[in-house]
Coordinates of N, CA and C in Angstrom, one line a residue:
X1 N 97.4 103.7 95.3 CA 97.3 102.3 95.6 C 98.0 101.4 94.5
X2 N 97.5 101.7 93.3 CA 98.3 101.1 92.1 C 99.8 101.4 92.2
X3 N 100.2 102.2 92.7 CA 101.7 101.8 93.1 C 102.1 101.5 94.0
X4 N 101.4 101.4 95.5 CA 102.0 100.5 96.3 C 102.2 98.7 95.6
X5 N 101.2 98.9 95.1 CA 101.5 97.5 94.4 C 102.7 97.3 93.5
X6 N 102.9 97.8 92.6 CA 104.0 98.0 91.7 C 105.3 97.8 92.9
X7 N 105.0 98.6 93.7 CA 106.2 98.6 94.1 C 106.7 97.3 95.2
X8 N 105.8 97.1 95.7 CA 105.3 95.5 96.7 C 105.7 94.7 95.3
X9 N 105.2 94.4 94.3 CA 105.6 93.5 93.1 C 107.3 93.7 92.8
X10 N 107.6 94.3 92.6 CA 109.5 94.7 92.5 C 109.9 94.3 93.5
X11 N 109.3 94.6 95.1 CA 110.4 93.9 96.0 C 110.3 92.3 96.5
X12 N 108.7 92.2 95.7 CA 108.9 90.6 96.2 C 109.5 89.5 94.6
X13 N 110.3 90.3 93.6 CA 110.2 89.8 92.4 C 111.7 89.1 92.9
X14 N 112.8 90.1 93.7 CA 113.9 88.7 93.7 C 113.9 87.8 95.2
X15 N 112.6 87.8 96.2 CA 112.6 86.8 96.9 C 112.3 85.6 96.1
X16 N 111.3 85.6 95.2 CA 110.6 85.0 94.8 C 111.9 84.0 93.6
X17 N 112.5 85.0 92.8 CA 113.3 84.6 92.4 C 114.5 83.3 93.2
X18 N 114.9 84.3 94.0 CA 115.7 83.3 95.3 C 115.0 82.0 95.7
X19 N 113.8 82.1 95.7 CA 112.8 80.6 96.1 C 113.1 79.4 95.6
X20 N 113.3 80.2 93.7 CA 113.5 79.1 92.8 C 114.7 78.8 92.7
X21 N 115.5 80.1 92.9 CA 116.9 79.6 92.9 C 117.2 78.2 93.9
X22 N 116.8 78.3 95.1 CA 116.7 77.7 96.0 C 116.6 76.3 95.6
X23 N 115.3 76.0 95.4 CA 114.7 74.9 94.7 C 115.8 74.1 93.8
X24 N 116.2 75.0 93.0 CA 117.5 74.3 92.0 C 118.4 73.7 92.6
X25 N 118.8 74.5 93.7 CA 120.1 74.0 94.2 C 119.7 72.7 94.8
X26 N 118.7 72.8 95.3 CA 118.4 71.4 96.2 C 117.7 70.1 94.5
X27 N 117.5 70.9 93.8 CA 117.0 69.7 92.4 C 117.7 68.5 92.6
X28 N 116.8 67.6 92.7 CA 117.0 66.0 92.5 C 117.1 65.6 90.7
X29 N 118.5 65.4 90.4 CA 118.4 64.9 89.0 C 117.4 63.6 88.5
X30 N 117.4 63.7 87.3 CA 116.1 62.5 86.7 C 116.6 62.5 85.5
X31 N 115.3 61.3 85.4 CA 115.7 60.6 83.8 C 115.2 61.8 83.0
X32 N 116.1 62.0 81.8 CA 116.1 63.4 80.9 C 117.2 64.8 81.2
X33 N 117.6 64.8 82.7 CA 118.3 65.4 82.5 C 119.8 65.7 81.4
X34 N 120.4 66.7 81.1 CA 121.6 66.3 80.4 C 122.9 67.4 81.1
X35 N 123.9 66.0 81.7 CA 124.4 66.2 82.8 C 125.8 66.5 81.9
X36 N 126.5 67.6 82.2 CA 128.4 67.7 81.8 C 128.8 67.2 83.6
X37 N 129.8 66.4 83.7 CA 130.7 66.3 84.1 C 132.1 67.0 84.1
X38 N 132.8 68.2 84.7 CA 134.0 68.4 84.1 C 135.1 67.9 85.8
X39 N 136.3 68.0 85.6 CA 137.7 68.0 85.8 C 138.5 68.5 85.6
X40 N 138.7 70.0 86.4 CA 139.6 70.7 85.7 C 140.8 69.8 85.3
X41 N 141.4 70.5 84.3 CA 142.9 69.1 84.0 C 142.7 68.2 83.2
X42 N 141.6 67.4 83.4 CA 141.9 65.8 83.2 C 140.8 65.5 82.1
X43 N 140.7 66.0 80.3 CA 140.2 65.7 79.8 C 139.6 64.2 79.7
X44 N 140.3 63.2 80.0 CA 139.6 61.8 80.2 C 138.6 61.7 80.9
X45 N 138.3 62.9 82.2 CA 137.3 62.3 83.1 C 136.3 63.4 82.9
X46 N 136.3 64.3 81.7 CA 134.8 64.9 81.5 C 134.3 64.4 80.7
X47 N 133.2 64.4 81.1 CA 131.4 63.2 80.5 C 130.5 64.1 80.7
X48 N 130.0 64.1 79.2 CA 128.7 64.6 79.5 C 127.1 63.6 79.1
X49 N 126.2 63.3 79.8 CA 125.3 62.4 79.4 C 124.0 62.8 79.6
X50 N 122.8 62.2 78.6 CA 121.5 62.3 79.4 C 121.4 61.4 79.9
X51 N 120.5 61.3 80.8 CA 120.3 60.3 82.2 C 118.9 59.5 81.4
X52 N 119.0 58.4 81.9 CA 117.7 57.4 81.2 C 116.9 57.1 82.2
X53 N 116.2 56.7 82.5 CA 115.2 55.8 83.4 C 115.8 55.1 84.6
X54 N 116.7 54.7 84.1 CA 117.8 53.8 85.1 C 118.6 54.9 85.8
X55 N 119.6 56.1 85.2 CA 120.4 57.0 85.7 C 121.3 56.3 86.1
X56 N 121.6 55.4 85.6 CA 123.5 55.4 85.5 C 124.2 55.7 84.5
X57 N 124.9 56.0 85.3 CA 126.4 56.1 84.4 C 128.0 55.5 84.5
X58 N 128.3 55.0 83.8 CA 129.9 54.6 84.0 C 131.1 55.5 84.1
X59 N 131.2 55.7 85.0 CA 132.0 57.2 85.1 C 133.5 56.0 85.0
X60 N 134.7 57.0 84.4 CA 136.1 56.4 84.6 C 136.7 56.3 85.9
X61 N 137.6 55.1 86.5 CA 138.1 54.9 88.0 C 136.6 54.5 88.5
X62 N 135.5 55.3 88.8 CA 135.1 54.8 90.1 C 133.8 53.8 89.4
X63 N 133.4 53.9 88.3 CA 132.9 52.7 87.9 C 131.3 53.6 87.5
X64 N 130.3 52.4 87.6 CA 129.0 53.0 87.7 C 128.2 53.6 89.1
X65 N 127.5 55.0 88.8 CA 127.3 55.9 89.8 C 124.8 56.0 89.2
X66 N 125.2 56.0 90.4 CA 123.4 55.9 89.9 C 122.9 57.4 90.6
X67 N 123.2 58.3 88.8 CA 122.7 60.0 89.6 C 121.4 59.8 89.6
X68 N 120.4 59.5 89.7 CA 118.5 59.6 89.6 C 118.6 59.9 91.2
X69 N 118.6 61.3 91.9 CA 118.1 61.4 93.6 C 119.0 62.0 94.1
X70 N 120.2 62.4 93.3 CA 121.1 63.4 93.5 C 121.0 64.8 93.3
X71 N 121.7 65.6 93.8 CA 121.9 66.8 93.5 C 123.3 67.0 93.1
X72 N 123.0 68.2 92.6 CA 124.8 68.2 91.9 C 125.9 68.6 92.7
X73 N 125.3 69.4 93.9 CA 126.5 69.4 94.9 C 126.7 67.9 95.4
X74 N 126.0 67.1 95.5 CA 126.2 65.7 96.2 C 127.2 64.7 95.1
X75 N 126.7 64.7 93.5 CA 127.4 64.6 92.8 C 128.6 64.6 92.7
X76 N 129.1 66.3 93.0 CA 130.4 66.9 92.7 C 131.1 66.4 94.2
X77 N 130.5 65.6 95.1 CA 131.5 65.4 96.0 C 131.6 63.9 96.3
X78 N 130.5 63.5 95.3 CA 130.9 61.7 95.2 C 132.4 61.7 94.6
X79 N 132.0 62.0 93.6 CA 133.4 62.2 92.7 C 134.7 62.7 93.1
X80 N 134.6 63.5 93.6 CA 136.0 64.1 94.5 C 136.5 62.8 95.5
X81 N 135.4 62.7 96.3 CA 135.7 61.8 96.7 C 136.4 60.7 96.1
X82 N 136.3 59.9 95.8 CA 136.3 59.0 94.6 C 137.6 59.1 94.2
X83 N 138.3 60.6 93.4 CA 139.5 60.5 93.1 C 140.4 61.0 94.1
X84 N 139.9 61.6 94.8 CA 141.2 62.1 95.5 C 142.2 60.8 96.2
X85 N 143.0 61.2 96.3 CA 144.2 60.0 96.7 C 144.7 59.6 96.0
X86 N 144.0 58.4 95.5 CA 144.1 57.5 94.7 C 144.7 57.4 93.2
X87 N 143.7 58.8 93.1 CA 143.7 59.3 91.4 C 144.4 60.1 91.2
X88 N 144.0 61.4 92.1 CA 144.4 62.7 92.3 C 144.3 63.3 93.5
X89 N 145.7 64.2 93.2 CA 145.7 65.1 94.6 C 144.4 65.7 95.3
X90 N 144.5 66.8 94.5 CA 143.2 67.9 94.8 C 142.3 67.9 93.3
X91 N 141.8 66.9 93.0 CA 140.6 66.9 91.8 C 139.5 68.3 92.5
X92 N 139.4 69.5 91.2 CA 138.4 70.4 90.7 C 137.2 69.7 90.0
X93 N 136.5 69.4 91.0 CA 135.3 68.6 90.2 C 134.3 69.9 90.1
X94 N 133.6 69.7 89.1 CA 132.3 70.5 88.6 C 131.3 69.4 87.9
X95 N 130.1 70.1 88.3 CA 129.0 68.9 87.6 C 127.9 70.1 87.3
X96 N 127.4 70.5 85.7 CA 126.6 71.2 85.7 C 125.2 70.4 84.9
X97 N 124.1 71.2 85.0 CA 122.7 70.7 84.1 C 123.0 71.3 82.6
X98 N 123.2 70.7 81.4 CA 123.6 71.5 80.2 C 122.0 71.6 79.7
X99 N 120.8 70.4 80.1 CA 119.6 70.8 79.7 C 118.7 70.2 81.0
X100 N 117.8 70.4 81.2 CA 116.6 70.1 82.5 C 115.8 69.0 81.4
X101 N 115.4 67.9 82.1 CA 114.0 67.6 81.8 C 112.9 68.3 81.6
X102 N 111.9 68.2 80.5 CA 110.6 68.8 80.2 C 110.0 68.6 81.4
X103 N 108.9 69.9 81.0 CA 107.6 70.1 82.1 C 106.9 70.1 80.8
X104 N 105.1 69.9 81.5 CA 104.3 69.3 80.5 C 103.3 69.8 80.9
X105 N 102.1 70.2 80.4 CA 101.4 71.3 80.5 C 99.9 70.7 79.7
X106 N 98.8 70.4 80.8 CA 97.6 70.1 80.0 C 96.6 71.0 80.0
X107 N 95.1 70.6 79.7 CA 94.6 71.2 80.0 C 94.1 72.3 78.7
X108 N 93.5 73.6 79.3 CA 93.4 74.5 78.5 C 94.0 75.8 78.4
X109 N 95.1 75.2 77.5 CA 96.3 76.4 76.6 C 96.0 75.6 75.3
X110 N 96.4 76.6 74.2 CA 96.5 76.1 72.9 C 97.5 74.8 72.7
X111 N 98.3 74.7 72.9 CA 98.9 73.6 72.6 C 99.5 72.9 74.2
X112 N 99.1 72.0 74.4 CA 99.3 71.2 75.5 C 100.6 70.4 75.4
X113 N 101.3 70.0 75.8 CA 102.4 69.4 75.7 C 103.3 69.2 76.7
X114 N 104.5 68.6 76.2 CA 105.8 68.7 77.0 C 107.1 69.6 76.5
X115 N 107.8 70.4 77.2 CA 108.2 72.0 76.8 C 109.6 72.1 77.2
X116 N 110.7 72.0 77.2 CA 111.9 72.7 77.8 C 111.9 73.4 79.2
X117 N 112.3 72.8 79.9 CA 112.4 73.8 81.1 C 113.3 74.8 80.9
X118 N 113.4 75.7 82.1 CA 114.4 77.3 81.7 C 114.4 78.1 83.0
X119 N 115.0 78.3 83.5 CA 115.4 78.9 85.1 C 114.1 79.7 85.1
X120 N 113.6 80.5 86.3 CA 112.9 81.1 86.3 C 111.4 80.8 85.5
X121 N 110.8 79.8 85.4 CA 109.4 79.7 84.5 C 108.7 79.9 85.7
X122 N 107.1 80.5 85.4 CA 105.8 80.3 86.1 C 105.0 79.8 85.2
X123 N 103.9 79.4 85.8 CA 102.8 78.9 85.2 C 102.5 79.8 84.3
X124 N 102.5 81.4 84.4 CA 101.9 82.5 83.1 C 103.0 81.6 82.0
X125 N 104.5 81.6 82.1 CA 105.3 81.9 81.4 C 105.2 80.6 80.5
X126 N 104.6 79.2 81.5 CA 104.6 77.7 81.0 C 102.7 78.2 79.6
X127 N 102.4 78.8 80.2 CA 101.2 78.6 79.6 C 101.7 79.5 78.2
X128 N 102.1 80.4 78.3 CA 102.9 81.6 76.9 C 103.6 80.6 75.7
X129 N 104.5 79.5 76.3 CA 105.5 78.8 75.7 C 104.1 78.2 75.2
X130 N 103.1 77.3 75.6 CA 102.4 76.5 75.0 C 100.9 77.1 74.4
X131 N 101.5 78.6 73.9 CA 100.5 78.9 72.6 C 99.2 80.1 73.5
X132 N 99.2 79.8 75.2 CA 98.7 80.5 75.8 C 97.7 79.8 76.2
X133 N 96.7 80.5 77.1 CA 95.2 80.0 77.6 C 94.4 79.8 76.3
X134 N 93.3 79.4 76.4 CA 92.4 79.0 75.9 C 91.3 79.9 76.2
X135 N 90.2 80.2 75.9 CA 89.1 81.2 76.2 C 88.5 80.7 77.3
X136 N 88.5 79.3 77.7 CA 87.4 79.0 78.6 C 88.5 78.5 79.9
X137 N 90.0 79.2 79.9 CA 91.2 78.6 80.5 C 90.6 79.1 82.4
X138 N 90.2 78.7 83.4 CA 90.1 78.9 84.4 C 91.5 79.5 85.0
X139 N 91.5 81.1 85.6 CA 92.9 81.3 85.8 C 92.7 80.8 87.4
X140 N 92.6 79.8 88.0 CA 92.4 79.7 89.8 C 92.7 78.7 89.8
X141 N 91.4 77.6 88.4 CA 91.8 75.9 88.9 C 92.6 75.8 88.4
X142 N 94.4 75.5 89.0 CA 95.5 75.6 88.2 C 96.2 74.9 89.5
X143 N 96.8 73.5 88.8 CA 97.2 72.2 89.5 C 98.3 71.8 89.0
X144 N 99.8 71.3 89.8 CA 100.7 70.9 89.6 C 100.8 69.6 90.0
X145 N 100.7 68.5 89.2 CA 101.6 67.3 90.0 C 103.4 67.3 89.4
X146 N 103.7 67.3 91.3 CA 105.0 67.6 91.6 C 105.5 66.1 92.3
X147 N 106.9 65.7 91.1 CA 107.8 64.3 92.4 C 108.4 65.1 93.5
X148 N 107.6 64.5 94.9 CA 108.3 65.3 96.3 C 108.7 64.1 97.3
X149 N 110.1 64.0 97.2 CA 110.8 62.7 98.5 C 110.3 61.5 97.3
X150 N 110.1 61.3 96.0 CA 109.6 59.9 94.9 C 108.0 59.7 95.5
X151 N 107.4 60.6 95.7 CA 106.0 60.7 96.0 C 105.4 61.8 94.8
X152 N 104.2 61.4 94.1 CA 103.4 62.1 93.4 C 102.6 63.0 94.2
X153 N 103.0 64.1 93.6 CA 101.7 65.2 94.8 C 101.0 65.9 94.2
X154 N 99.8 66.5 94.5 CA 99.4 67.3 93.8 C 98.7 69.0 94.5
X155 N 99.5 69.8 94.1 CA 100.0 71.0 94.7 C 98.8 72.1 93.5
X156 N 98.2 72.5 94.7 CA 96.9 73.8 93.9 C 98.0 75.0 93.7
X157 N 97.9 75.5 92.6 CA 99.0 76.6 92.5 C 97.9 78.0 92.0
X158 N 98.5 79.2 91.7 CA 98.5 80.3 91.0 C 99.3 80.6 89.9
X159 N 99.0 81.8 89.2 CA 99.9 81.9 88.4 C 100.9 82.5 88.0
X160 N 101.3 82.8 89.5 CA 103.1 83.2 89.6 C 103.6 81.9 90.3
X161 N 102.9 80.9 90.3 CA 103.9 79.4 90.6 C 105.0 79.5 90.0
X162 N 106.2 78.8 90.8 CA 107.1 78.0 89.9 C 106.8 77.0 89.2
X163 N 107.6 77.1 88.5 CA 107.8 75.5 87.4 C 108.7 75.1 87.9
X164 N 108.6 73.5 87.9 CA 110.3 73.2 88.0 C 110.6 72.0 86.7
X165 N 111.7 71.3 86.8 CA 111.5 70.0 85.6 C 110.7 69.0 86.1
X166 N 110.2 68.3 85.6 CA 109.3 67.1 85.6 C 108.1 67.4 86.0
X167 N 107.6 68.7 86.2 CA 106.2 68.8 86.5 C 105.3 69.0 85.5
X168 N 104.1 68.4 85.7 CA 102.8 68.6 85.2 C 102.0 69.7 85.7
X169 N 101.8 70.3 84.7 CA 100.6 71.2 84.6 C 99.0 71.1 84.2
X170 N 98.2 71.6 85.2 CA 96.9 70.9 84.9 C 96.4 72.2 85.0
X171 N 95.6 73.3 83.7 CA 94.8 73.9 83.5 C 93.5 73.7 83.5
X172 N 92.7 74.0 84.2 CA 91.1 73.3 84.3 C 90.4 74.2 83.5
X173 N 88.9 74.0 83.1 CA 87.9 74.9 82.2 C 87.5 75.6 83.4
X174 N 87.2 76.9 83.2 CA 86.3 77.8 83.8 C 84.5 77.8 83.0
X175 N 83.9 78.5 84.2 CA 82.6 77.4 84.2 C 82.0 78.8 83.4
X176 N 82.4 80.3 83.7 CA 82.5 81.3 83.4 C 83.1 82.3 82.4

């Protein structure tokens, strides 16, 4: 039995992975992100920035671009857009995340806070970075509020959840 599990655990470890991957790709950038800009070629038009509250930026040629609700493929093709013709033939645009916005973690782990995000986090992994559970840490009542479509939600999770950036974590006390 103990190894059908093990082994069910290994095959569902890169769907699971893929999920998050997934999730990435579709990531809506936010205030905190820190965004590189590149072009192949054209040292003038790589920028790299963190995004503020507001999420603009003054990009060169096409002016100010407001990334907060973008993704980076959407990004990489404003921009293309933007130069090609005009600017440039065939602009190599790339747009990568050099850091994610923190995730924030309450409740009962030793040190509660706000933490670095990092491809691949779960809840076990968010609760490790922040010093661990607590003795009286409930492993079940375990709550994310997540921004979904600029709506606050709040998502009952486990503790092979993903993390993603900007989410809250809510550890509850166990009664037990």
């Amino acid at each position: 039995m103990k190894k059908v599990v093990i082994i069910l655990l290994a095959l569902l470890a890169p769907v699971l992975s893929l999920a998050q991957t997934s999730q990435l790709n579709q990531y809506k950038l936010g205030s905190g992100d820190l965004v590189k800009i590149n072009v192949y070629g054209q040292e003038d038009l790589t920028l790299e920035s963190r995004l503020t509250d507001i999420g603009v930026i003054n990009y060169p040629y096409l002016g100010e671009i407001k990334l907060i609700g973008m993704t980076v493929g959407e990004l990489e093709n404003y921009i293309y857009a933007g130069l090609k013709g005009d600017y440039l033939v065939e602009p190599s645009v790339s747009v990568s995340i050099l850091e994610y916005r923190p995730f924030f973690i309450n409740g009962e782990v030793e040190k509660p806070g706000g933490y670095a995000f990092q491809p691949g986090l779960t809840i076990d992994k968010a609760a490790a970075l922040a010093g661990g559970y607590t003795e009286r840490a409930s492993k079940t009542k375990i709550f994310i509020d997540r921004e979904v479509n600029g709506r606050l939600v709040k998502i009952t999770a486990d503790r092979s959840q993903a993390v993603l950036p900007g989410d809250i974590i809510n550890i509850e006390q166990s009664f037990f």
